[in-house]
Short mmCIF file of C-alpha atoms in Angstrom, two decimals:
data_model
loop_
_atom_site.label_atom_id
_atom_site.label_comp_id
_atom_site.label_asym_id
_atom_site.label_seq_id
_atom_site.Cartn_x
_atom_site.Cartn_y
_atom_site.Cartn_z
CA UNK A 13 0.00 0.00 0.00
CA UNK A 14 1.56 3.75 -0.91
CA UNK A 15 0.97 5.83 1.56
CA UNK A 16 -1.74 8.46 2.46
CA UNK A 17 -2.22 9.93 -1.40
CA UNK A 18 -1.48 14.03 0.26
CA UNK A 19 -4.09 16.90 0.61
CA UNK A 20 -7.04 15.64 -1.03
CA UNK A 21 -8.16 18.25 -3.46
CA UNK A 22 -11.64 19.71 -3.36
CA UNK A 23 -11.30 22.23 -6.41
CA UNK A 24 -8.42 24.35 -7.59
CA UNK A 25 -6.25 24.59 -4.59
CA UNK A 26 -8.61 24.06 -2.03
CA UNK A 27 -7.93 20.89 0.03
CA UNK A 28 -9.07 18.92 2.70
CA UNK A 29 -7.38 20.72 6.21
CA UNK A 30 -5.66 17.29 7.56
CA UNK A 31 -5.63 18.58 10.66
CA UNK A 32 -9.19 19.25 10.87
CA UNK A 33 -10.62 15.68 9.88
CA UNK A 34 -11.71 13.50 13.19
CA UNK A 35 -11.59 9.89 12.36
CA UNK A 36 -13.71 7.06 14.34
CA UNK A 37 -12.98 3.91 13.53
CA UNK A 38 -15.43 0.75 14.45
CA UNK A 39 -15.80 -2.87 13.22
CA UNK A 40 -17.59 -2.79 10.08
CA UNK A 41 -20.34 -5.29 8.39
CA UNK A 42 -18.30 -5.37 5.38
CA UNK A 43 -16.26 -7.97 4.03
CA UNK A 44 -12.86 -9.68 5.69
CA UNK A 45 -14.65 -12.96 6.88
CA UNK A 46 -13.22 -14.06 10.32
CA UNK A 47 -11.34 -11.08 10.60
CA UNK A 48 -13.78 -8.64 10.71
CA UNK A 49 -14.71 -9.42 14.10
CA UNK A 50 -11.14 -8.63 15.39
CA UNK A 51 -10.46 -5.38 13.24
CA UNK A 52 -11.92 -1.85 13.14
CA UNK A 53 -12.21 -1.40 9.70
CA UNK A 54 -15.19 0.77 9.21
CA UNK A 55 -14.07 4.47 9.15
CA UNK A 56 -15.77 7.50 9.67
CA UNK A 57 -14.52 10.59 8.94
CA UNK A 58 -15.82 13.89 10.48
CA UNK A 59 -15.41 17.80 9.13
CA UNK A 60 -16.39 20.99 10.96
CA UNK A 61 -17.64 23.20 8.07
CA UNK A 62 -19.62 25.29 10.18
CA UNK A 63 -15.91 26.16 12.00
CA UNK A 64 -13.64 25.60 9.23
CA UNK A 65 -11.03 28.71 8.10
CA UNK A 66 -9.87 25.97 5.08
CA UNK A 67 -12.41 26.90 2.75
CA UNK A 68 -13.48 30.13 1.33
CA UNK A 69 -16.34 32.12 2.89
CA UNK A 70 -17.96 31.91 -0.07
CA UNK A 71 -17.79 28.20 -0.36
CA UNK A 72 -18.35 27.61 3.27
CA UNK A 73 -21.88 29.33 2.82
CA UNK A 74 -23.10 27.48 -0.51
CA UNK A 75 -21.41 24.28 1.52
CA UNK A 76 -23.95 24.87 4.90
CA UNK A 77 -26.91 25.85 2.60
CA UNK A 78 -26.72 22.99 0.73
CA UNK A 79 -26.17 20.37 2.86
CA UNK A 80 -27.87 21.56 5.76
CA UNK A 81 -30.16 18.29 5.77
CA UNK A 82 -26.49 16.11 6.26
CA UNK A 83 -25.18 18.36 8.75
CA UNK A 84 -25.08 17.75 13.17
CA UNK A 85 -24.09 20.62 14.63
CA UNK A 86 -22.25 21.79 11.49
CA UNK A 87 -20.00 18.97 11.39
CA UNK A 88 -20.45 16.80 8.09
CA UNK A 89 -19.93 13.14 8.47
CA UNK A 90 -18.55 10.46 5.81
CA UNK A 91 -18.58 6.62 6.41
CA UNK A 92 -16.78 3.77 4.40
CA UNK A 93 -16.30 0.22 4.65
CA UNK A 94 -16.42 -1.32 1.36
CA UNK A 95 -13.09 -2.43 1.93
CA UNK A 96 -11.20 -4.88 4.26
CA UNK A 97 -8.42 -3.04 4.99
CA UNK A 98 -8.41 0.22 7.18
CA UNK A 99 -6.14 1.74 5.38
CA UNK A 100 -8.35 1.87 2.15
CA UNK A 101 -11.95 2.94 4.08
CA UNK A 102 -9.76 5.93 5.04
CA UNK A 103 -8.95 6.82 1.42
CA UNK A 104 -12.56 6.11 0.64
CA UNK A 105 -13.95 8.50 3.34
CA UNK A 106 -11.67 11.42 2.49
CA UNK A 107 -11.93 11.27 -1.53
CA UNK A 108 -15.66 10.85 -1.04
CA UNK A 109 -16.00 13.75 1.81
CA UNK A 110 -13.08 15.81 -0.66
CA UNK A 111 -16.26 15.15 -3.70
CA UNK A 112 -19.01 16.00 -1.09
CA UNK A 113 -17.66 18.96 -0.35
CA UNK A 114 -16.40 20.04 -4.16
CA UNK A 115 -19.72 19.21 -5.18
CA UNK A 116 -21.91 21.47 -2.00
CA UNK A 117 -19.46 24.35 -2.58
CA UNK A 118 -19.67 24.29 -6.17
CA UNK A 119 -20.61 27.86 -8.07
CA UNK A 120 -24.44 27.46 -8.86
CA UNK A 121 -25.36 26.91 -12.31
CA UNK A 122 -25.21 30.25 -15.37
CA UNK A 123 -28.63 31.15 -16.30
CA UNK A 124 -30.12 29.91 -19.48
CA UNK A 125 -30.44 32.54 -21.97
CA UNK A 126 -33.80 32.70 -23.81
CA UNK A 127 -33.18 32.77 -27.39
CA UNK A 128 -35.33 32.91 -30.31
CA UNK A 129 -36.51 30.22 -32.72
CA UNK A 130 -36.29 31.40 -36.55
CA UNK A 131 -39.00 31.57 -38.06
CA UNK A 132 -38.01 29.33 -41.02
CA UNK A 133 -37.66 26.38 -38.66
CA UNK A 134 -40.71 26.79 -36.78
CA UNK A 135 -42.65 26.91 -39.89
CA UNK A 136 -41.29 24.10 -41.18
CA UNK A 137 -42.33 22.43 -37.81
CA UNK A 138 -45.56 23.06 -38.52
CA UNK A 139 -45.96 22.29 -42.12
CA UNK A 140 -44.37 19.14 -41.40
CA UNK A 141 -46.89 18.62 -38.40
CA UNK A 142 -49.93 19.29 -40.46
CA UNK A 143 -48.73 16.78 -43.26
CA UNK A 144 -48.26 14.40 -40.56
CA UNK A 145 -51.83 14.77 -39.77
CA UNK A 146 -52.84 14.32 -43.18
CA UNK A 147 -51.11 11.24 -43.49
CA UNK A 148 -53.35 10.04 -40.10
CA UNK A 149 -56.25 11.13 -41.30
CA UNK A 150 -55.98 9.07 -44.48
CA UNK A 151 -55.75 6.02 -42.54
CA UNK A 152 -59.01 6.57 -40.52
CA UNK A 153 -61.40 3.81 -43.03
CA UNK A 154 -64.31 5.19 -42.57
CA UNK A 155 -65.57 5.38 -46.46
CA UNK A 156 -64.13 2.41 -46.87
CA UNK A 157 -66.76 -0.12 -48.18
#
């Protein structure tokens, strides 16, 4: 196993404040047969956004808006243990807290801008719609016979 893969990036250079993650770790329901009983390999990984100086103010507020319904107390909270290993929960909680957060804090969407149909397509629209109708109306046999 390499070790810890560095700051996880959330966007540009905005990363993950190490020292501000808590970890918990507890025996997880995952896989490792036998040896899941003996090893804590469920991780959960805990972030203070309400509290945090790592990301910018901006960011922090679009963050707490938008995942208000996930947050206790303004701390967010990340579990993994899809894996057996320890080691590899942790890299699961902090990429998926590092996308969580990229992802809450991202810039909301441009406004559409309305723009006009030309008139040559529309009408063709609706030529072609009324010869479509034509074309069911002829199959209704009514004066057939």
């Amino acid at each position: 196993m390499e070790g810890m893969s560095g700051p996880y990036l959330i966007r540009g250079s905005v990363s993950l404040p190490e020292a501000e993650l808590m970890w918990r770790f507890s025996r997880s329901s995952g896989p490792g047969g036998q040896h899941v009983n003996t090893s804590d390999s469920q991780v959960e990984l805990r972030f203070d956004l309400a509290r945090t100086e790592a990301l910018p103010p901006v960011w922090k507020e679009r963050a707490l808006e938008r995942l208000a319904g996930r947050l206790v107390d303004g701390v967010v909270a990340v579990r993994a243990s899809e894996h057996r290993s320890q080691w590899r929960n942790r890299e699961a909680a902090a990429v998926r807290l590092a996308a969580l957060l990229a992802e809450a804090s991202a810039p909301p969407p441009k406004p559409r801008k309305a723009t006009r149909i030309p008139r040559g397509i529309n009408e063709r629209r609706l030529r072609e719609k009324k010869q479509r109708a034509e074309t069911k109306r002829g199959r209704s046999g009514r004066d057939w016979g």
